[in-house]
Short mmCIF file of C-alpha atoms (C1' of nucleotides) in Angstrom, two decimals:
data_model
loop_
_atom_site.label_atom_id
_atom_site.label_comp_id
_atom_site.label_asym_id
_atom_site.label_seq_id
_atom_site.Cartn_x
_atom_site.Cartn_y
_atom_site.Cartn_z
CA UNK W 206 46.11 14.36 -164.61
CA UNK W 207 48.19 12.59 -167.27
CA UNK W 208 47.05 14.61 -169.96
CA UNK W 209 48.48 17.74 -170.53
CA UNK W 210 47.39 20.76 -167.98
CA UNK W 211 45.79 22.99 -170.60
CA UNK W 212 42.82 23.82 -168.91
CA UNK W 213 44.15 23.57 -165.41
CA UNK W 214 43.56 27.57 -165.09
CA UNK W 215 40.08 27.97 -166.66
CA UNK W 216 39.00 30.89 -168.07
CA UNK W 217 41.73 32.84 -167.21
CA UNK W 218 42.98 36.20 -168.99
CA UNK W 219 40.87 37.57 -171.69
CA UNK W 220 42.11 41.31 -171.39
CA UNK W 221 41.05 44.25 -173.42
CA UNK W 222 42.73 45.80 -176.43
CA UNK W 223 44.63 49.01 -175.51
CA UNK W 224 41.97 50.52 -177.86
CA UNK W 225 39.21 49.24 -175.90
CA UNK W 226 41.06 50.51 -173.13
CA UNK W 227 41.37 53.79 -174.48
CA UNK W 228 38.03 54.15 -174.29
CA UNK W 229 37.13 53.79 -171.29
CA UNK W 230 39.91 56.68 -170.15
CA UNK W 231 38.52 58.97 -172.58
CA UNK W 232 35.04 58.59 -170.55
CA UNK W 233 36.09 57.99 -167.01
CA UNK W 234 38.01 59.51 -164.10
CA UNK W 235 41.71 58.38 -163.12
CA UNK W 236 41.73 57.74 -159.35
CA UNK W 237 44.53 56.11 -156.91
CA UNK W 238 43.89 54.27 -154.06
CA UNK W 239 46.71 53.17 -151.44
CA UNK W 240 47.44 49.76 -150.17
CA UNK W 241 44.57 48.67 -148.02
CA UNK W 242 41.69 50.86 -149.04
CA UNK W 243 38.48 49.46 -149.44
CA UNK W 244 37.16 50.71 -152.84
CA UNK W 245 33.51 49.78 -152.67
CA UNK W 246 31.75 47.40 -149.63
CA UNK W 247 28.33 45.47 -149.80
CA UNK W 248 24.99 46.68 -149.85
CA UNK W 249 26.70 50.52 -151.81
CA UNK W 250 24.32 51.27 -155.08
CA UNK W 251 26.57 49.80 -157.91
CA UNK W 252 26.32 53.16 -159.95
CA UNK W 253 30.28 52.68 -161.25
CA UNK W 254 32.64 50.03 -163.05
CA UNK W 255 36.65 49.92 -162.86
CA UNK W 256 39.37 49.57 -164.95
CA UNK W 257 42.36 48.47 -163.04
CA UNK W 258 45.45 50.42 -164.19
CA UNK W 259 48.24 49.56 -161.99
CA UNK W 260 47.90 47.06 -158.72
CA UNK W 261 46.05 44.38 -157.34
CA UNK W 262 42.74 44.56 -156.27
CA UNK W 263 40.58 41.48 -154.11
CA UNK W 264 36.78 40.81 -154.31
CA UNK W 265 35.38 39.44 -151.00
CA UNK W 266 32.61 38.73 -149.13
CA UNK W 267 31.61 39.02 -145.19
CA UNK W 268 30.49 35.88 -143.51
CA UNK W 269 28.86 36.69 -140.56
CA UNK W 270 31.07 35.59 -137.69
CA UNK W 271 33.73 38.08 -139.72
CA UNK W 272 35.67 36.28 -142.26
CA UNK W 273 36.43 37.44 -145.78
CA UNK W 274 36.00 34.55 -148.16
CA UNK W 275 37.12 35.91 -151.54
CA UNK W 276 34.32 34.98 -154.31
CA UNK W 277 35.92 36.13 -157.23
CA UNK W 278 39.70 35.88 -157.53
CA UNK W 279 41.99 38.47 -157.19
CA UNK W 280 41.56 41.35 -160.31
CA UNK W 281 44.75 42.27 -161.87
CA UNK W 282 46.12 45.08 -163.63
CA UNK W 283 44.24 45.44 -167.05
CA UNK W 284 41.07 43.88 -165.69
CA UNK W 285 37.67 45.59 -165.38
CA UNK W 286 36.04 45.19 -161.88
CA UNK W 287 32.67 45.92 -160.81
CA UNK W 288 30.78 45.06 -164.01
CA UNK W 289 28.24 42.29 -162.61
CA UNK W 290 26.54 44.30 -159.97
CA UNK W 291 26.59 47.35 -161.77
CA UNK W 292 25.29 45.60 -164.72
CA UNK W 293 22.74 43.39 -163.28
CA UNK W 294 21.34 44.36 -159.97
CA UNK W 295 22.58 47.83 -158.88
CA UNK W 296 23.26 47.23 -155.23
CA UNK W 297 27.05 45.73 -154.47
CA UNK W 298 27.48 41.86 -152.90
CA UNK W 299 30.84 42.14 -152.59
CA UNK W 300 33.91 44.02 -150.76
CA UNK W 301 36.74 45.41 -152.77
CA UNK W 302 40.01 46.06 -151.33
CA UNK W 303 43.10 47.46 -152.60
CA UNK W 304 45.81 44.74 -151.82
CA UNK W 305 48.57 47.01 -153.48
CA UNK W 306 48.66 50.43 -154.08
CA UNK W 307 46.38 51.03 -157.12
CA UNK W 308 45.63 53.27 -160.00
CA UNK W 309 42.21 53.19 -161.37
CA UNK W 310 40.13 54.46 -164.24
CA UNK W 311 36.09 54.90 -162.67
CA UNK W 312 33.42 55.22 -164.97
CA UNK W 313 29.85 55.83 -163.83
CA UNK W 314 27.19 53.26 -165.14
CA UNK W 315 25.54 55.78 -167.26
CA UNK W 316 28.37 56.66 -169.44
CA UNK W 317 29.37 52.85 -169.29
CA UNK W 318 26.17 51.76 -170.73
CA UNK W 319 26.33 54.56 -173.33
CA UNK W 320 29.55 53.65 -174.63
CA UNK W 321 28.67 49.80 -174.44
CA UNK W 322 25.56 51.35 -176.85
CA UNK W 323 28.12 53.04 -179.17
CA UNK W 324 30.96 50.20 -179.39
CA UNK W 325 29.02 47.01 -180.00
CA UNK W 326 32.59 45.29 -179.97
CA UNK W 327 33.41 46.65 -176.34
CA UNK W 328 29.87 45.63 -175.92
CA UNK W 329 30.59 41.86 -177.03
CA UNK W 330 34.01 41.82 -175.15
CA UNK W 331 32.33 42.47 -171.85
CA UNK W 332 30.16 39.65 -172.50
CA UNK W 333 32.88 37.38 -173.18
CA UNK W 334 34.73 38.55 -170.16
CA UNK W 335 31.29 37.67 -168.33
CA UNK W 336 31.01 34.44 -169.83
CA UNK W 337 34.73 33.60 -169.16
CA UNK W 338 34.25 34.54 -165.35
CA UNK W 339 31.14 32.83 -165.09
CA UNK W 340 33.35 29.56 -166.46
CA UNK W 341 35.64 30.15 -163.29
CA UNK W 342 33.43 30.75 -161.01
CA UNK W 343 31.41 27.27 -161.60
CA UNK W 344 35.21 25.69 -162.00
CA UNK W 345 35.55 26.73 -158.28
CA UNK W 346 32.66 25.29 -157.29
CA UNK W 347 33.33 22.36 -158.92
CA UNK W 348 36.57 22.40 -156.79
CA UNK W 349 35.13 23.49 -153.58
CA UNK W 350 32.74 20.58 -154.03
CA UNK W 351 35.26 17.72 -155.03
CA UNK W 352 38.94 18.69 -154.05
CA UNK W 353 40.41 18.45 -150.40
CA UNK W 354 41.97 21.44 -149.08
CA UNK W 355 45.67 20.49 -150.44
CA UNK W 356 44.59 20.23 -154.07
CA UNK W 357 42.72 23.54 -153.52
CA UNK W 358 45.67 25.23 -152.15
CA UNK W 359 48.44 24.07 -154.62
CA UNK W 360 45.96 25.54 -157.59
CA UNK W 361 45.59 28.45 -155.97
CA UNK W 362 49.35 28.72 -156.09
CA UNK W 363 49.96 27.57 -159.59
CA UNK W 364 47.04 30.57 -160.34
CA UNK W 365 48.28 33.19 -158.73
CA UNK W 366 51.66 32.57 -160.19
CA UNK W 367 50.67 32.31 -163.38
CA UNK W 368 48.79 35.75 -163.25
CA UNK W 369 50.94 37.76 -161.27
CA UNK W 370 53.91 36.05 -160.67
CA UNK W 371 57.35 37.82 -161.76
CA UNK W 372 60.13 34.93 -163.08
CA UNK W 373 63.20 35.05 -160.70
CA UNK W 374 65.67 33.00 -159.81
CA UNK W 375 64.27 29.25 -159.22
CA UNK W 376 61.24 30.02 -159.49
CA UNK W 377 58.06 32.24 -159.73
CA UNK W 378 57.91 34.83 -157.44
CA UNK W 379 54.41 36.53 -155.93
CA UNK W 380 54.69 39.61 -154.68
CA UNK W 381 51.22 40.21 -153.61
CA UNK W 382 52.11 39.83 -149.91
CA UNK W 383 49.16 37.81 -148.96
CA UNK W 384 48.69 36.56 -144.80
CA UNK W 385 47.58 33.19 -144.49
CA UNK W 386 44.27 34.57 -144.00
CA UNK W 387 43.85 35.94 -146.52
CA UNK W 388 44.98 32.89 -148.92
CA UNK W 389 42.62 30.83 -146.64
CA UNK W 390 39.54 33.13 -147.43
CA UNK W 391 40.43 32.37 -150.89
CA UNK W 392 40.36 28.03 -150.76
CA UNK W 393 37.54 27.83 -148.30
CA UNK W 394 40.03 26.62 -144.84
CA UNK W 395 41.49 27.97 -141.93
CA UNK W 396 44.50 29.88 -141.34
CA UNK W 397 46.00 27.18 -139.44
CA UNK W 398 45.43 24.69 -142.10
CA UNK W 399 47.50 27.20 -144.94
CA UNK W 400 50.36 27.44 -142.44
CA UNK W 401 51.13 23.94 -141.81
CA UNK W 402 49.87 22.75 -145.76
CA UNK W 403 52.49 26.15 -146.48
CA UNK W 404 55.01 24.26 -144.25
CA UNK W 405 54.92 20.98 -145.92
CA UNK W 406 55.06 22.10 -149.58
CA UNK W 407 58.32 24.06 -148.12
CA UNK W 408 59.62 21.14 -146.65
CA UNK W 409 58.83 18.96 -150.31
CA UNK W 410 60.95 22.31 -152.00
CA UNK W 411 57.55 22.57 -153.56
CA UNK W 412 57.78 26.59 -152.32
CA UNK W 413 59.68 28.99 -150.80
CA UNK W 414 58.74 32.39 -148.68
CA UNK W 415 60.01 34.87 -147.43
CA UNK W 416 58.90 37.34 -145.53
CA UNK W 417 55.08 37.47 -146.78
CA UNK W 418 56.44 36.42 -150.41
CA UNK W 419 55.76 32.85 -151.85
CA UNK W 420 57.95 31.31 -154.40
CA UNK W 421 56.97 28.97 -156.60
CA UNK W 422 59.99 26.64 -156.86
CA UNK W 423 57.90 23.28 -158.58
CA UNK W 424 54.91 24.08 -160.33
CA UNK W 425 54.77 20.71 -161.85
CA UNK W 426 55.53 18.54 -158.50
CA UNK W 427 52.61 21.04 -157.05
CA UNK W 428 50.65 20.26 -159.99
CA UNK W 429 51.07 16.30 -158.18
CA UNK W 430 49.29 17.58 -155.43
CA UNK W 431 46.08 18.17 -157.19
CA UNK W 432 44.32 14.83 -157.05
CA UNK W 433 40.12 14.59 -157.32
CA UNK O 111 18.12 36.39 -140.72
CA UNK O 112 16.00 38.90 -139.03
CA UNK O 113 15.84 41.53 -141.96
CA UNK O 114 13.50 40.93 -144.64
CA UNK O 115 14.43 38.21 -146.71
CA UNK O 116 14.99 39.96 -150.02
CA UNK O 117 18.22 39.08 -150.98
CA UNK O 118 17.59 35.60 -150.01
CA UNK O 119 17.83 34.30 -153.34
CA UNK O 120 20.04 35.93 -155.31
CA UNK O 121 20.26 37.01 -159.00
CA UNK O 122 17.13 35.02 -159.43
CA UNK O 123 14.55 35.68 -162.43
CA UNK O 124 15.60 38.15 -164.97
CA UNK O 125 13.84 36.53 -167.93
CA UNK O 126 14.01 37.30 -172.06
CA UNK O 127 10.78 39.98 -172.69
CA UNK O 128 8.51 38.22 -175.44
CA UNK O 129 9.87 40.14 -178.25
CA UNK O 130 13.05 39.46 -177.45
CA UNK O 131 12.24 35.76 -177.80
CA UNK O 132 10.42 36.00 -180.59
CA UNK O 133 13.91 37.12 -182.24
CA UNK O 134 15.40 33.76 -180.92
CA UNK O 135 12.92 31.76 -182.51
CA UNK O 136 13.16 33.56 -185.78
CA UNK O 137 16.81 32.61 -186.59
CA UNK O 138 16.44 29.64 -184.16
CA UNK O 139 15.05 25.78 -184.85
CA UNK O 140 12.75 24.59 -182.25
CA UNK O 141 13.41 21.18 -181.08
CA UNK O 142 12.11 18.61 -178.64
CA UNK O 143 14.36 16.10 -176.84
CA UNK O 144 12.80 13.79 -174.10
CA UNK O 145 13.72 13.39 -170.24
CA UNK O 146 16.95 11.78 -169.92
CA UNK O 147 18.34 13.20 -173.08
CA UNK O 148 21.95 14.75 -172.81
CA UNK O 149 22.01 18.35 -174.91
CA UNK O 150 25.64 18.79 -174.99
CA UNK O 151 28.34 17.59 -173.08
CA UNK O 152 31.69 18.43 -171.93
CA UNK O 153 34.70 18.62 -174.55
CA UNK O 154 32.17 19.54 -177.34
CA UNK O 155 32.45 22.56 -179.22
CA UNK O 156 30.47 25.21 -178.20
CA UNK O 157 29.15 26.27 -181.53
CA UNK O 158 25.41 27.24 -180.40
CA UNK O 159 22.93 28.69 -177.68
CA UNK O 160 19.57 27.48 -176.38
CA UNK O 161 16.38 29.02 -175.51
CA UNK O 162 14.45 26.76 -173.34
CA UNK O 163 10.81 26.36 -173.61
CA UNK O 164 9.68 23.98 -172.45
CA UNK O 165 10.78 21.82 -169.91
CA UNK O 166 13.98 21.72 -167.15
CA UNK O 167 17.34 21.47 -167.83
CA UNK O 168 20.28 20.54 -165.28
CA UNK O 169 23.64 21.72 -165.63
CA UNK O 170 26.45 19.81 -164.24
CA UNK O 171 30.07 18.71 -164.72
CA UNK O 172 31.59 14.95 -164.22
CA UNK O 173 33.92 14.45 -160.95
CA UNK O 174 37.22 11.95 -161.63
CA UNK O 175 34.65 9.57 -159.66
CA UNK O 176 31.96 9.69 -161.23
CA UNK O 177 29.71 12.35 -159.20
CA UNK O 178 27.76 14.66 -161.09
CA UNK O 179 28.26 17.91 -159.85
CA UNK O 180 25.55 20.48 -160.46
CA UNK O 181 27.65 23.56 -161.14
CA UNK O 182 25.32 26.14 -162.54
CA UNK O 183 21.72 25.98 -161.14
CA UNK O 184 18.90 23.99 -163.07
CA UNK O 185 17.78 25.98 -166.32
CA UNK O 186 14.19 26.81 -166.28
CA UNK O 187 12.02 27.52 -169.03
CA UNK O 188 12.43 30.73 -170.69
CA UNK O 189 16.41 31.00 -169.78
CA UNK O 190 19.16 30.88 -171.75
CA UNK O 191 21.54 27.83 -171.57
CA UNK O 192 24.44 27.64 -173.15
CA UNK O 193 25.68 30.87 -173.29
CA UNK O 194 29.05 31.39 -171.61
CA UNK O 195 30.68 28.44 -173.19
CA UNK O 196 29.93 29.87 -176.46
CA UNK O 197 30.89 33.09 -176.17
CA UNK O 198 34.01 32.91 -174.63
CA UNK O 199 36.24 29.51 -175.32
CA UNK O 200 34.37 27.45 -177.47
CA UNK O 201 34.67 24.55 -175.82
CA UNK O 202 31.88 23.04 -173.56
CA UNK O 203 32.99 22.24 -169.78
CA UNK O 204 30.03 21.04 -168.72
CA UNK O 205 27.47 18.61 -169.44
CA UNK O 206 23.86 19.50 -169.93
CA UNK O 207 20.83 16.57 -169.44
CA UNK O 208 17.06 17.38 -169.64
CA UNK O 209 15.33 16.74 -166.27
CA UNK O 210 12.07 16.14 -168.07
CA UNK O 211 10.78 16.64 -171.71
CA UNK O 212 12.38 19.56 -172.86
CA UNK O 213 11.73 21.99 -176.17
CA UNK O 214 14.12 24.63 -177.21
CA UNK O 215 15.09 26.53 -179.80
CA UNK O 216 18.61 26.34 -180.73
CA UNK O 217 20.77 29.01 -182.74
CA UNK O 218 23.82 28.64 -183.65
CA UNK O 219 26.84 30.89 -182.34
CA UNK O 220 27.01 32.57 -185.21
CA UNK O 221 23.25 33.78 -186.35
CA UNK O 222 23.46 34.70 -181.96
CA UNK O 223 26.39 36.66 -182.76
CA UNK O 224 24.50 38.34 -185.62
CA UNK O 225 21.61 38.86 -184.22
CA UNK O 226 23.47 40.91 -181.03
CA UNK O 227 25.43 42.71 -182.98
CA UNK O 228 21.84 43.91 -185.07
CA UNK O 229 19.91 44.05 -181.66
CA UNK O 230 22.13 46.18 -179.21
CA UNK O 231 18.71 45.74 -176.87
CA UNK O 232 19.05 42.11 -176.61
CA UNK O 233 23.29 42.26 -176.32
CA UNK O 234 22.73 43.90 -173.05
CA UNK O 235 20.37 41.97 -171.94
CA UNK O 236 22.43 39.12 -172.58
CA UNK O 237 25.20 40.73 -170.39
CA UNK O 238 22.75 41.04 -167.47
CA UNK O 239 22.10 37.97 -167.43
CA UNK O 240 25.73 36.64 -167.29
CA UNK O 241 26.25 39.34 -164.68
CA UNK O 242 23.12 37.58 -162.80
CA UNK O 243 24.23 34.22 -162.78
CA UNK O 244 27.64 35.60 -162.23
CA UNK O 245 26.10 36.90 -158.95
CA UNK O 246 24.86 33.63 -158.48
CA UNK O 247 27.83 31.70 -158.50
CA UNK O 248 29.71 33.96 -156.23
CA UNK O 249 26.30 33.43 -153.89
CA UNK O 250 27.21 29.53 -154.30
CA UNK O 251 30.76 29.82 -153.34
CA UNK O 252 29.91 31.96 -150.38
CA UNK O 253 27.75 29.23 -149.69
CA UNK O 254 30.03 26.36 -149.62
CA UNK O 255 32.43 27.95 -147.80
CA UNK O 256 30.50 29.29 -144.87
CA UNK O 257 27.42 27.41 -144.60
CA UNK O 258 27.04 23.64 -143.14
CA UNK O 259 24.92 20.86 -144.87
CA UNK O 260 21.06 21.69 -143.20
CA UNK O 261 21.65 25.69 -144.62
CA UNK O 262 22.66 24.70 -148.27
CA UNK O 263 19.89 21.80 -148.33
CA UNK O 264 17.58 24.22 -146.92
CA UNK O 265 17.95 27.08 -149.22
CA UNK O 266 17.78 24.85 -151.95
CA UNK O 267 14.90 23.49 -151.30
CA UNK O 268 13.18 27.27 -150.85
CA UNK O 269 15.07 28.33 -154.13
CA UNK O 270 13.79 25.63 -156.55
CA UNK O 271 10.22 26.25 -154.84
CA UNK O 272 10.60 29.77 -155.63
CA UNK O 273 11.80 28.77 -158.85
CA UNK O 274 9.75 26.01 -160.13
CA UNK O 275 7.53 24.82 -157.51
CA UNK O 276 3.30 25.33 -158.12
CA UNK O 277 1.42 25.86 -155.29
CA UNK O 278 -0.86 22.97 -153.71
CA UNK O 279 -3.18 22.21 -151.30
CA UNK O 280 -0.89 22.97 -148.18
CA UNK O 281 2.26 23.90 -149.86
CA UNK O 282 4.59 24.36 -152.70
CA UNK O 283 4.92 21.23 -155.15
CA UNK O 284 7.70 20.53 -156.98
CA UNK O 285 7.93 18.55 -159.73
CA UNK O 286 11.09 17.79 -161.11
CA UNK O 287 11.86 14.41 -159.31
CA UNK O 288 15.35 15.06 -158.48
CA UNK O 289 16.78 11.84 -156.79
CA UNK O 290 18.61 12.65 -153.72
CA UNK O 291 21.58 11.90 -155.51
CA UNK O 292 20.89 14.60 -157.78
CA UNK O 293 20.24 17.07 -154.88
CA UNK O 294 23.34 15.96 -153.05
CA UNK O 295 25.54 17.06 -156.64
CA UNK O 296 23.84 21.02 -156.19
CA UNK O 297 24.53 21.16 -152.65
CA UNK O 298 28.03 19.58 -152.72
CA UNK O 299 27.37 16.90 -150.18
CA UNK O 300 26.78 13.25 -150.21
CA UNK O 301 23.50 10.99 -150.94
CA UNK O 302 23.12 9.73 -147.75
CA UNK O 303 23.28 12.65 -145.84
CA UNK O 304 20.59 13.95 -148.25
CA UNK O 305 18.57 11.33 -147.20
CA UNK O 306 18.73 11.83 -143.42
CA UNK O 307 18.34 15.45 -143.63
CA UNK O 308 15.39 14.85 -145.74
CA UNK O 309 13.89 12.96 -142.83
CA UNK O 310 14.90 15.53 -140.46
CA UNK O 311 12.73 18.03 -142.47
CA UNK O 312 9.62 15.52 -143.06
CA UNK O 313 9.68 14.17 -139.03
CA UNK O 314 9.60 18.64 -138.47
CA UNK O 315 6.48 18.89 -141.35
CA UNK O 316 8.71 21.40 -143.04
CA UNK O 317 8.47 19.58 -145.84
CA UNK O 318 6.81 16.76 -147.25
CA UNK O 319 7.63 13.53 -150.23
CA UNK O 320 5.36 11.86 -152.07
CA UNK O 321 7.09 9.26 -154.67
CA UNK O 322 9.29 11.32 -155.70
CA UNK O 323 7.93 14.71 -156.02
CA UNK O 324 8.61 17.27 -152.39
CA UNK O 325 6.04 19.50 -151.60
CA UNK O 326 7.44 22.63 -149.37
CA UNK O 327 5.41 22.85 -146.63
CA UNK O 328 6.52 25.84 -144.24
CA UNK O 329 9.22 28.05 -146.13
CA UNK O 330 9.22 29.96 -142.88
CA UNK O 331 10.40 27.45 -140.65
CA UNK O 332 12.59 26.19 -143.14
CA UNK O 333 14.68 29.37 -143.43
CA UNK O 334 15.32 29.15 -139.75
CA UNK O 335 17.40 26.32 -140.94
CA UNK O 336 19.52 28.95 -142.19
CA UNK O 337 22.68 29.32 -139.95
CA UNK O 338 25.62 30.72 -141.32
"C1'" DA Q 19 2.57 -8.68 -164.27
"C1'" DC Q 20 6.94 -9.41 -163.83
"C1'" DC Q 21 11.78 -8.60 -163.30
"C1'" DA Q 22 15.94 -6.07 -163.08
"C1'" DC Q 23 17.76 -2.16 -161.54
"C1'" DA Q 24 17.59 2.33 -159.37
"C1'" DT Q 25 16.59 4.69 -155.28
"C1'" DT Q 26 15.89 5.20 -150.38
"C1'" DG Q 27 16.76 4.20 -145.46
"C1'" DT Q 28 19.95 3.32 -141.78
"C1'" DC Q 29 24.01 2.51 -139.24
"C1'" DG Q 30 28.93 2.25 -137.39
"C1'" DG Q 31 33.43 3.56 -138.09
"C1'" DC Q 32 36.59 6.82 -139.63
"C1'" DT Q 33 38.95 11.13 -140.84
"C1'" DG Q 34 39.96 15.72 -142.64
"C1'" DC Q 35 39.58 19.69 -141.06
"C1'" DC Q 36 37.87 23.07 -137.75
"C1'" DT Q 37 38.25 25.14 -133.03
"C1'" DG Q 38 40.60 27.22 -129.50
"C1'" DA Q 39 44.67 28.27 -127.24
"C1'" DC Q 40 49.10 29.95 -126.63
"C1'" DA Q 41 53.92 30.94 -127.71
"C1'" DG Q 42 57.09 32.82 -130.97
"C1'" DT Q 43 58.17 36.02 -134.60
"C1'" DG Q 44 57.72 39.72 -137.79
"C1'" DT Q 45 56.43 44.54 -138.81
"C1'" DA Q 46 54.61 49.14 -138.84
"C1'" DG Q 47 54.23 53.33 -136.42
"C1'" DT Q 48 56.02 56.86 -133.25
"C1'" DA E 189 64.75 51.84 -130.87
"C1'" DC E 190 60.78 50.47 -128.71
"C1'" DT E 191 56.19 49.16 -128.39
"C1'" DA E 192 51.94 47.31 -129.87
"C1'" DC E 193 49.83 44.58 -132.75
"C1'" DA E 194 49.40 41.48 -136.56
"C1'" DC E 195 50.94 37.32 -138.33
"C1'" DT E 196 52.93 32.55 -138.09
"C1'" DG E 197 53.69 28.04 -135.97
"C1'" DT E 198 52.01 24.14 -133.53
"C1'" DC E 199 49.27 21.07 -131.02
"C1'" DA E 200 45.31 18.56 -128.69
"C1'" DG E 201 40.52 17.71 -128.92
"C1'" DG E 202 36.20 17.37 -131.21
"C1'" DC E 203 32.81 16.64 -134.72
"C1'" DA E 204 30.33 17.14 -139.17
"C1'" DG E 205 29.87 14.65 -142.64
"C1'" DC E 206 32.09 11.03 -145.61
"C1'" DC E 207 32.51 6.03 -146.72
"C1'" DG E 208 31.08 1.39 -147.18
"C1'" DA E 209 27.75 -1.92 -146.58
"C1'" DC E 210 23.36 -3.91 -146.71
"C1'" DA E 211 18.34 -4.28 -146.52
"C1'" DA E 212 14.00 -2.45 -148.02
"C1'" DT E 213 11.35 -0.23 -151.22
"C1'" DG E 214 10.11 1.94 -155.60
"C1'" DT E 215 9.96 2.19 -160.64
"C1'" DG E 216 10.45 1.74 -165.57
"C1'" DG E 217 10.64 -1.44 -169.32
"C1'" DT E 218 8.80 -5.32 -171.88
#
DNA sequence: ACCACATTGTCGGCTGCCTGACAGTGTAGT
DNA sequence: ACTACACTGTCAGGCAGCCGACAATGTGGT
């Protein structure tokens, strides 16, 4: 905690090259997708991966009495999404839905596998991006495991901001519109616990929202919060 | 719970072909460390990969307190360990400690990253297996958010059977002779509630401890334990 | 065979967070 | 502009599982 934050955010970016990007467009399909669609659900064959040109797009599962916990974190603009099932098992595990508006490259597995055949170094870069996903995913259960819903919470802010947050006055702003729901499919709580946790960081000038937009006003007080 | 159980146990197996081993060990050096032994630990540079084979190996990471969390799953023999720290950051995050006496051949990152770029076959099978623990992980956070203690103790129990257990008179036996301590660290829950559950399981004969070592007794029953 | 230490068993008290419920407020659609 | 619905705010009650403590038992090392 004393030590500087540096690997506070684990694994984060790791984004393709526009010429790796290139590449995919030259093999795949440019699609859009409005605000809200649901781009592929559980139990689909995997038979496609996507590069995320323009919006946000969130990975979730189902529980069974209805809830969406969010496995994976949100994908941003740049990212690739898809690649694990699509790679690995063929079927889907997860939901994804279209939090923004979104423009998308598709590629179908085949020609995905035959370019990864042709351009080892796109090959070895979606390894890495594997391996650095992999590296969050066991940081969150590490978190899930060890941190009380506060800690989990304020991270989640500092993340988001520091992926898609936009600089504005006082602060980071998020635009991604989230409900309280949403953000508490994404810590492992309850909706009622984000409100009132929401609350008190406002009250501590820790945040700021308005309308369904957060503001990060503190990240280093809200970096405080985070205890083990 | 009523469907077939196939997905039960996600992203399981997935193993290295023979040849494909046989590569490992060619630009590899076998070694043998005995039970106890830590491989690598977290901070280290991640400057090389291991094929296990011989032996278990647990993969955890160090709470502020002391707990040793069990991030990744245990390692078995034939797996890869090692592998996302080196290929994306470079720096290890977690520690790694032989359950019992362990061989493996160990290669260093960059005759691996040789050797894929030579053997497109093996780069891609490499990626599936990220992409299958990846699958596994988002399994484990599912998991932790939505299931209580009884669910995750019992499909751990069924998974490391599955995994590593050898049959026996009357069940499966496994060998590893994970404290409860240890168990408590993969399931994210304390040692004495580990132990009580335990008893729970042994007073139902859905399981059963000698010394150390738990022999599975009804898998059936046990996966009725399964409540999400 | 012995000893020191690690592991297991058990229990009572405590608490963080979930549950359910309902009122107030925002927001999208017609 | 109005309506319906989705989201936020708040609170009381309950409980799963954590924490600390201690005794009993097992186990590895010499």
């Amino acid at each position: 905690m004393a030590e500087p934050q540096k690997d506070l955010v684990e694994g984060s970016p790791l984004v393709l090259s526009s010429r790796e990007k290139e590449l995919i467009r030259r093999i795949g399909v440019t699609v859009s997708y409005p605000k809200g669609q649901i781009i592929f659900s559980a139990e689909e064959v995997a038979d496609r991966v996507y590069l995320i040109e323009k919006g946000w797009i969130r990975i979730y599962r189902l529980s069974s009495d209805g809830r969406e916990v969010t496995v994976g974190s949100i994908r941003n603009p740049g990212e690739m999404m898809g690649l694990a099932e699509t790679l690995y098992h063929g079927k889907r595990t997860c939901f994804a839905g279209a939090i923004s508006n979104v423009t998308m490259v598709v590629v179908t597995k085949k020609d995905f596998l035959d370019l990864l055949t042709d351009e080892h170094h796109l090959a070895l870069k979606v390894t890495q991006l594997l391996a650095a996903r992999m590296r969050e995913a066991e940081a969150m259960v590490h978190e899930l495991v060890c941190w009380q819903v506060p800690s989990r919470l304020a991270l989640l802010l500092l993340k988001i901001s520091e992926r898609c947050g936009i600089p504005d006055e006082g602060g980071m702003k998020i635009k991604l519109r989230l409900t309280h729901e949403d953000i508490a499919g994404m810590i492992g709580t309850t909706r009622q616990t984000v409100t009132s946790l929401l609350n008190t960081f406002k009250r501590e000038k820790l945040v700021e929202c308005q309308g369904r937009e957060i503001k990060i006003l503190d990240p280093k007080k809200l970096t405080s919060w985070i205890v083990e």
